[in-house]
mmCIF file of C-alpha atoms in Angstrom:
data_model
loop_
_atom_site.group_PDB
_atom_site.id
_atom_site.type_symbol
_atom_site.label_atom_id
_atom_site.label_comp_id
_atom_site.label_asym_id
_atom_site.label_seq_id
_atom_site.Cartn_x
_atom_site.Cartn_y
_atom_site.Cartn_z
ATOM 1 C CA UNK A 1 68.742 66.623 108.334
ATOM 2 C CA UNK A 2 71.134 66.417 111.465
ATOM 3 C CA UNK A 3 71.108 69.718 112.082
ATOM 4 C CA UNK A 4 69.305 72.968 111.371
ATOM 5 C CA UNK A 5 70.908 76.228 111.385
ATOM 6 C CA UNK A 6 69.353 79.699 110.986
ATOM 7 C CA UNK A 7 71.506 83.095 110.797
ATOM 8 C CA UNK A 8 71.364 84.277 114.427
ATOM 9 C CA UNK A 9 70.445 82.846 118.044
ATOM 10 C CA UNK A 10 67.819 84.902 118.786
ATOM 11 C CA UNK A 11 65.621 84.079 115.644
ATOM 12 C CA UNK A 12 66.653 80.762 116.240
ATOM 13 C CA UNK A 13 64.501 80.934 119.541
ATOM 14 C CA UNK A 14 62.091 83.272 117.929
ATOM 15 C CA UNK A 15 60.946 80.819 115.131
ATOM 16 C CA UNK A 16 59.842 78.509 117.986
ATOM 17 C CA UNK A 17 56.525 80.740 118.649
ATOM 18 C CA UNK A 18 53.359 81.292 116.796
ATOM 19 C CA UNK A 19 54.716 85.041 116.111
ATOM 20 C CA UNK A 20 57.364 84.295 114.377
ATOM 21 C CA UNK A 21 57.148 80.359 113.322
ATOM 22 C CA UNK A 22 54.470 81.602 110.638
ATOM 23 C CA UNK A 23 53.444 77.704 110.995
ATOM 24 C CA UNK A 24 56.232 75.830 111.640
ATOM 25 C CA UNK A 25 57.179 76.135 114.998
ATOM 26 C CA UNK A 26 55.346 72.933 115.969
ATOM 27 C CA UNK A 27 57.882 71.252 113.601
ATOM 28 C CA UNK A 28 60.948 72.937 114.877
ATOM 29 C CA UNK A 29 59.863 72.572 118.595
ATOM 30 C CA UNK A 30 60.262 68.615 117.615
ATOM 31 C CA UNK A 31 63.873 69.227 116.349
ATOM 32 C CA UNK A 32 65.082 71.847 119.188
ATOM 33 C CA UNK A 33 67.726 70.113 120.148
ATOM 34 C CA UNK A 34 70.128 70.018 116.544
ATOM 35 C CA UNK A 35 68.598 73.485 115.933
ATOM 36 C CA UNK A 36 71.054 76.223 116.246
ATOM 37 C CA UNK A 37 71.241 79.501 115.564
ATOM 38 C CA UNK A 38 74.796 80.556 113.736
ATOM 39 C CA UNK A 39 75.146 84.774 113.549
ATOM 40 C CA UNK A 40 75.602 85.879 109.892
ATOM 41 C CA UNK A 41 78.746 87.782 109.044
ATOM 42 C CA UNK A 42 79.858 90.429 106.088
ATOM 43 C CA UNK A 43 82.538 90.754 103.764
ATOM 44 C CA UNK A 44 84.776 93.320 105.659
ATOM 45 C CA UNK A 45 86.873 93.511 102.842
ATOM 46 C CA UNK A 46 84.007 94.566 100.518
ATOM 47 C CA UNK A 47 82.807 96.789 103.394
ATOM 48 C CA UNK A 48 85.814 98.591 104.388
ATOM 49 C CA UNK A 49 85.639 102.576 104.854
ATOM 50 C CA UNK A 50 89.617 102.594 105.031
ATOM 51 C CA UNK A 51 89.443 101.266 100.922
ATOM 52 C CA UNK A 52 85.711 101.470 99.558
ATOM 53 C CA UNK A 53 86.102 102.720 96.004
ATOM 54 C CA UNK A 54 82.751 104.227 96.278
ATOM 55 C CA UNK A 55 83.357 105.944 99.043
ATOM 56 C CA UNK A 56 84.518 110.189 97.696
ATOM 57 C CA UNK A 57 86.830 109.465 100.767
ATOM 58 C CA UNK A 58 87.905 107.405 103.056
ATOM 59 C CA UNK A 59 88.533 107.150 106.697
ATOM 60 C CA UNK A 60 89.540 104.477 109.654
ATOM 61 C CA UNK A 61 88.800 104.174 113.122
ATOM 62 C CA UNK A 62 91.671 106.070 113.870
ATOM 63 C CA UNK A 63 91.158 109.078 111.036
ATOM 64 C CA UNK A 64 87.795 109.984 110.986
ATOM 65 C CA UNK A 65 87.822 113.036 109.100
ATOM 66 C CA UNK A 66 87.110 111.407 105.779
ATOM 67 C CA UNK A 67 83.715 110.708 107.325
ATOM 68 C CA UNK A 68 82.497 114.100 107.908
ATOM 69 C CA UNK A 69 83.336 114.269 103.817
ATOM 70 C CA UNK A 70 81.352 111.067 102.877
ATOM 71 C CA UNK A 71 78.317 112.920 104.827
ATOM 72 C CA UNK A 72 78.723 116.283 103.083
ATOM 73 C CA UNK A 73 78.868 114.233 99.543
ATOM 74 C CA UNK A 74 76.287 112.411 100.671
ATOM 75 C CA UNK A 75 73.850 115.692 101.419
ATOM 76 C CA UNK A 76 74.674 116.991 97.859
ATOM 77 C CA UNK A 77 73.742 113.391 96.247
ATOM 78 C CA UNK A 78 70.255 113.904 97.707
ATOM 79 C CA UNK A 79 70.534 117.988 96.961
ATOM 80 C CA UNK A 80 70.098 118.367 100.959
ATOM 81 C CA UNK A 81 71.487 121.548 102.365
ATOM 82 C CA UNK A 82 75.528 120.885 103.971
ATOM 83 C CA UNK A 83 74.063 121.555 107.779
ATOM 84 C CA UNK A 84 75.658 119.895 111.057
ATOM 85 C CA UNK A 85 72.455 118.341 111.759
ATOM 86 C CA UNK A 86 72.462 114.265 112.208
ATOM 87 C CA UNK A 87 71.974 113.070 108.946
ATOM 88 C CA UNK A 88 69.751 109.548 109.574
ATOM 89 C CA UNK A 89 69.759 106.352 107.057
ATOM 90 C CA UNK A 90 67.700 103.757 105.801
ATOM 91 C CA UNK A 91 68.288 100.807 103.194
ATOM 92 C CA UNK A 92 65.535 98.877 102.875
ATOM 93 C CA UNK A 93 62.334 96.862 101.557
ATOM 94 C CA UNK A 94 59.895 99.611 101.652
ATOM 95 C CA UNK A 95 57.449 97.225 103.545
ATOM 96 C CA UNK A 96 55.723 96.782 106.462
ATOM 97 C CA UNK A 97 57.541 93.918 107.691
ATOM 98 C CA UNK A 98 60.744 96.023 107.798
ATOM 99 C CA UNK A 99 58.561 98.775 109.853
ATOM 100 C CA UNK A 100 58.764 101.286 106.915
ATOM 101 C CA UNK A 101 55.084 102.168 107.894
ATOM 102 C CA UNK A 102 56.302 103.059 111.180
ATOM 103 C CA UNK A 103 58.552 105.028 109.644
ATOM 104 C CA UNK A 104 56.518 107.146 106.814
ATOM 105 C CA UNK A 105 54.307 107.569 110.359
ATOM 106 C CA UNK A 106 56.901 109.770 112.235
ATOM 107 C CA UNK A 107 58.559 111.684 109.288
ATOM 108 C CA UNK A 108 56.640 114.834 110.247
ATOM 109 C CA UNK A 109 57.914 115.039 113.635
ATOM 110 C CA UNK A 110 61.398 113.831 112.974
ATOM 111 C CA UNK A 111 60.760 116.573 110.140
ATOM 112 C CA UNK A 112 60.376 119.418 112.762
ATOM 113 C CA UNK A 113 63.572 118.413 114.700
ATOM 114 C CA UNK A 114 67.290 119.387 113.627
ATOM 115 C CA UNK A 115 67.739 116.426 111.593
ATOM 116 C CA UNK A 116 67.917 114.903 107.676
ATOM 117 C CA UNK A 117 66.723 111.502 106.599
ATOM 118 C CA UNK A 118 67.868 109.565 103.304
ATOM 119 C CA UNK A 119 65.919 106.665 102.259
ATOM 120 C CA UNK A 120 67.448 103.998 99.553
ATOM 121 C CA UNK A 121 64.731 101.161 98.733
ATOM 122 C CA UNK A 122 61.680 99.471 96.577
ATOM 123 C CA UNK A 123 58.923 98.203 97.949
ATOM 124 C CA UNK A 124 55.389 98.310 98.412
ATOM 125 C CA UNK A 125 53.474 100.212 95.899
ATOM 126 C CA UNK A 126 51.530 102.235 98.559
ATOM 127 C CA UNK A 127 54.082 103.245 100.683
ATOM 128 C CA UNK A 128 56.419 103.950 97.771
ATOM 129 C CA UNK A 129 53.466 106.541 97.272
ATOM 130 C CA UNK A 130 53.646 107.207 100.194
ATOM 131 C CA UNK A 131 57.166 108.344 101.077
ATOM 132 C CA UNK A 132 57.288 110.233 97.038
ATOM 133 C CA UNK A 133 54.818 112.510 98.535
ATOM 134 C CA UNK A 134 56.331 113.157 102.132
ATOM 135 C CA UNK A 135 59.748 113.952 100.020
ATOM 136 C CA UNK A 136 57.854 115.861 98.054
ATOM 137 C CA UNK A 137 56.321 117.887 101.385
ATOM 138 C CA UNK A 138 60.346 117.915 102.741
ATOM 139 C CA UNK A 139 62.662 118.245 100.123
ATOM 140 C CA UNK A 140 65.147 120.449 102.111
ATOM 141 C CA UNK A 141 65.256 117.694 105.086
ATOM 142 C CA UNK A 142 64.449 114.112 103.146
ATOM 143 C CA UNK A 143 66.034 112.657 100.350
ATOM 144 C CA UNK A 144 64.684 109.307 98.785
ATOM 145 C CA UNK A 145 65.656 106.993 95.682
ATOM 146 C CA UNK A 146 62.859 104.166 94.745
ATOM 147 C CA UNK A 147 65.377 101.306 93.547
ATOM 148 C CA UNK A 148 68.556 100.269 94.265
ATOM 149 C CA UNK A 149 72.659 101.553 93.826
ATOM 150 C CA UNK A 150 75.270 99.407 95.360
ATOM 151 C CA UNK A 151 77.529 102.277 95.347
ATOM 152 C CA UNK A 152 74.799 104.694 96.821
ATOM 153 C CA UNK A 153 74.364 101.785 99.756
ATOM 154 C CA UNK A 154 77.787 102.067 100.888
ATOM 155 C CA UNK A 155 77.997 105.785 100.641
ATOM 156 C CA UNK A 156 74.647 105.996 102.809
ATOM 157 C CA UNK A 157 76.568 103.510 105.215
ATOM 158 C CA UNK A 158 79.383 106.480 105.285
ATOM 159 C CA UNK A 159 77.724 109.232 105.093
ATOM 160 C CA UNK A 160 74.825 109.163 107.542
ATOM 161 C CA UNK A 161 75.143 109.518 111.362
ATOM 162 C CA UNK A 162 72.998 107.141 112.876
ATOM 163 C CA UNK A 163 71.102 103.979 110.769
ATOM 164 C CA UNK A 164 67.811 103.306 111.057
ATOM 165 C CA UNK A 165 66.270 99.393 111.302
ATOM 166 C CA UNK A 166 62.692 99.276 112.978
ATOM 167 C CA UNK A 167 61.925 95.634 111.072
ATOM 168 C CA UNK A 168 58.839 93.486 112.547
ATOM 169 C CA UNK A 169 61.220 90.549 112.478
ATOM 170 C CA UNK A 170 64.802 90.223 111.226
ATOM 171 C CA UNK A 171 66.876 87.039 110.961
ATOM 172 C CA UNK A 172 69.938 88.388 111.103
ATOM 173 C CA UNK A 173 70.128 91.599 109.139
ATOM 174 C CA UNK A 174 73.475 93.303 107.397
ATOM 175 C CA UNK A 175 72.537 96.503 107.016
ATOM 176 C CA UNK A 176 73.283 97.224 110.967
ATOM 177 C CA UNK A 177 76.835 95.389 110.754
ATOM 178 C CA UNK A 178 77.651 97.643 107.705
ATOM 179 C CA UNK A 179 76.835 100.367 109.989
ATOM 180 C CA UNK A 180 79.268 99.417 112.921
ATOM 181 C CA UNK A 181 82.128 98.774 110.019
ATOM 182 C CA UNK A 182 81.342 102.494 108.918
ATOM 183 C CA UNK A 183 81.010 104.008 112.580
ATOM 184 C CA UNK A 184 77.390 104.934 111.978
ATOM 185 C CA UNK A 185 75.118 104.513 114.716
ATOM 186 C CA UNK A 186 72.507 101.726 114.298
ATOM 187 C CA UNK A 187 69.189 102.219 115.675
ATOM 188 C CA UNK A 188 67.608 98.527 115.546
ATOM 189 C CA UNK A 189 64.205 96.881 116.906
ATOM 190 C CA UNK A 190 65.327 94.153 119.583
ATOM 191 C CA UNK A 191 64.662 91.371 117.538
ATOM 192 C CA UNK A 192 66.329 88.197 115.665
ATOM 193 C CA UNK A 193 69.916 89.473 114.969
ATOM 194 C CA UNK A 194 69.746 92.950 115.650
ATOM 195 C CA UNK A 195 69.370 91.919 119.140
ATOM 196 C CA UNK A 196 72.596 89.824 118.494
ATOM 197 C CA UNK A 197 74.507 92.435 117.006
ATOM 198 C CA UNK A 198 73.888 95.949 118.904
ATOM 199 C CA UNK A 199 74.924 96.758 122.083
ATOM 200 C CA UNK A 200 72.434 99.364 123.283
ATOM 201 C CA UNK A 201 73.202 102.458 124.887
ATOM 202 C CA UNK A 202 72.695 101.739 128.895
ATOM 203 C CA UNK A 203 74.689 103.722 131.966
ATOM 204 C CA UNK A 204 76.472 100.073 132.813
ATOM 205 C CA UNK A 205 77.567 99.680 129.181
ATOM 206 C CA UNK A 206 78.635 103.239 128.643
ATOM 207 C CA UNK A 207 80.463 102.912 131.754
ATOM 208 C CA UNK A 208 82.481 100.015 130.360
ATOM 209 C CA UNK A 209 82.685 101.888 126.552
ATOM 210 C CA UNK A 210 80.674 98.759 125.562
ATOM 211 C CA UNK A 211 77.346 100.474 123.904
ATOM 212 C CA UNK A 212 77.614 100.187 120.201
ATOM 213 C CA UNK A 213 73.934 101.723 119.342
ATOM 214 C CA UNK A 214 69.906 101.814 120.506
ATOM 215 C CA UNK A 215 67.468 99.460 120.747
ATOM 216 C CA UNK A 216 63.773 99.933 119.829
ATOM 217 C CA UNK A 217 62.014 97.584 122.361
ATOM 218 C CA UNK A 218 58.275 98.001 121.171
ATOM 219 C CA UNK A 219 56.577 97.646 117.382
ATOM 220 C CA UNK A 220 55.535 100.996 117.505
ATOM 221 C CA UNK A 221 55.528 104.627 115.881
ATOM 222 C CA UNK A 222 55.372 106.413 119.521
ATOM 223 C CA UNK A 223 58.603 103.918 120.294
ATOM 224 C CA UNK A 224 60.485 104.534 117.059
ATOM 225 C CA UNK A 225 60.231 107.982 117.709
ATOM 226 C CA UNK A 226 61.255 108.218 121.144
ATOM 227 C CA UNK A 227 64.326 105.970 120.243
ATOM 228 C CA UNK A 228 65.098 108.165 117.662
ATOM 229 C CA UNK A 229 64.630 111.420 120.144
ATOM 230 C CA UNK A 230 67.558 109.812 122.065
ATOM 231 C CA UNK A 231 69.879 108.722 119.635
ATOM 232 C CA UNK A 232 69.446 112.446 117.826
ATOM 233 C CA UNK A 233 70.272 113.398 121.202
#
């Protein structure tokens, strides 16, 4: 080929090391030059909170009252009680490579804080287990469905407060662009093209109204769940 294009600059610099090259990095360090890394992008018509038929309402950047709606439908979908608290999202691969491990780790302290979590996904049969039985041990504060519902997707995307994406390694990743076009906060490891996508919150770019979400710098339940501490914050 003349070229070789992956879905985001960072993973296009990422696939050049043993950790993430799985192998082929030698190969790709020989072709560096016409390798480029080209962001990913999403259908913003599809993904659109200002017309999403599966949305129970909508809203805009300029009219967000619909939202506060989409998160009280949302908390009755998963039988949750209609509370203030931040509700928190996750669509996913229930696998380890998308740090869903990390995640079933730290449910029972994100369980004693003012929060709710909602989990859409299939995945590994052992932490599919695993997360049926936390659900089970929260079912006032944790709501979970094992497969998948397009329409469910996009009405986690409007209905929760803050997104959740602690993956190993990411390429690009969607799920974290759906949650900027829905004004839901992503929380994203710094990796592949969540690093691309997410401003984190720092003073300088909350100074300049530039911070779009958090980052989660280290694979890690103590970091996921100080990350989350903040962002709940």
């Amino acid at each position: 080929a003349d070229y070789i294009t992956t879905v985001s600059p960072t993973y296009a610099r990422e696939i050049l090391t043993p950790e993430f090259g799985f192998g082929l990095e030698g190969v790709l360090r020989n072709r560096e030059d016409q390798l480029l890394g080209i962001l990913n992008g999403i259908d913003a018509d599809r993904w659109n909170p200002e017309t999403d038929s599966y949305l129970p309402a909508k809203y805009s950047v300029m009219d967000r009252s619909g939202k506060l709606l989409c998160k009280r439908s949302l908390q009755q979908e998963f039988q949750l009680p209609e509370t203030t608290a931040p509700v928190l999202g996750m669509i996913a691969r229930l696998t380890s490579q998308k740090g869903l491990d990390l995640v079933a780790t730290v449910i029972p302290q994100l369980m004693a804080m003012d929060l709710q979590l909602v989990i859409l996904g299939t995945g590994e049969p052992d932490l599919e287990a695993r997360f049926k039985k936390l659900q089970a041990r929260y079912p006032h504060r944790m709501g979970l469905r094992i497969g998948f519902d397009e329409g469910l997707a996009h009405r986690i995307e409007a209905g929760a407060d803050i997104f959740v994406m602690p993956s190993r390694y990411e390429p690009c990743g969607l799920s974290q662009l759906y949650s900027l076009r829905y004004g839901t906060v992503p929380v994203v490891r710094k990796i592949g093209g969540l690093a691309d996508t997410v401003v984190p919150l720092t003073r300088d770019a909350q100074q300049v109204g530039r911070a779009t979400g958090f980052y989660i710098e280290e694979d890690g339940a103590d970091a996921l769940l100080a990350v989350l501490r903040s962002a709940v914050q």
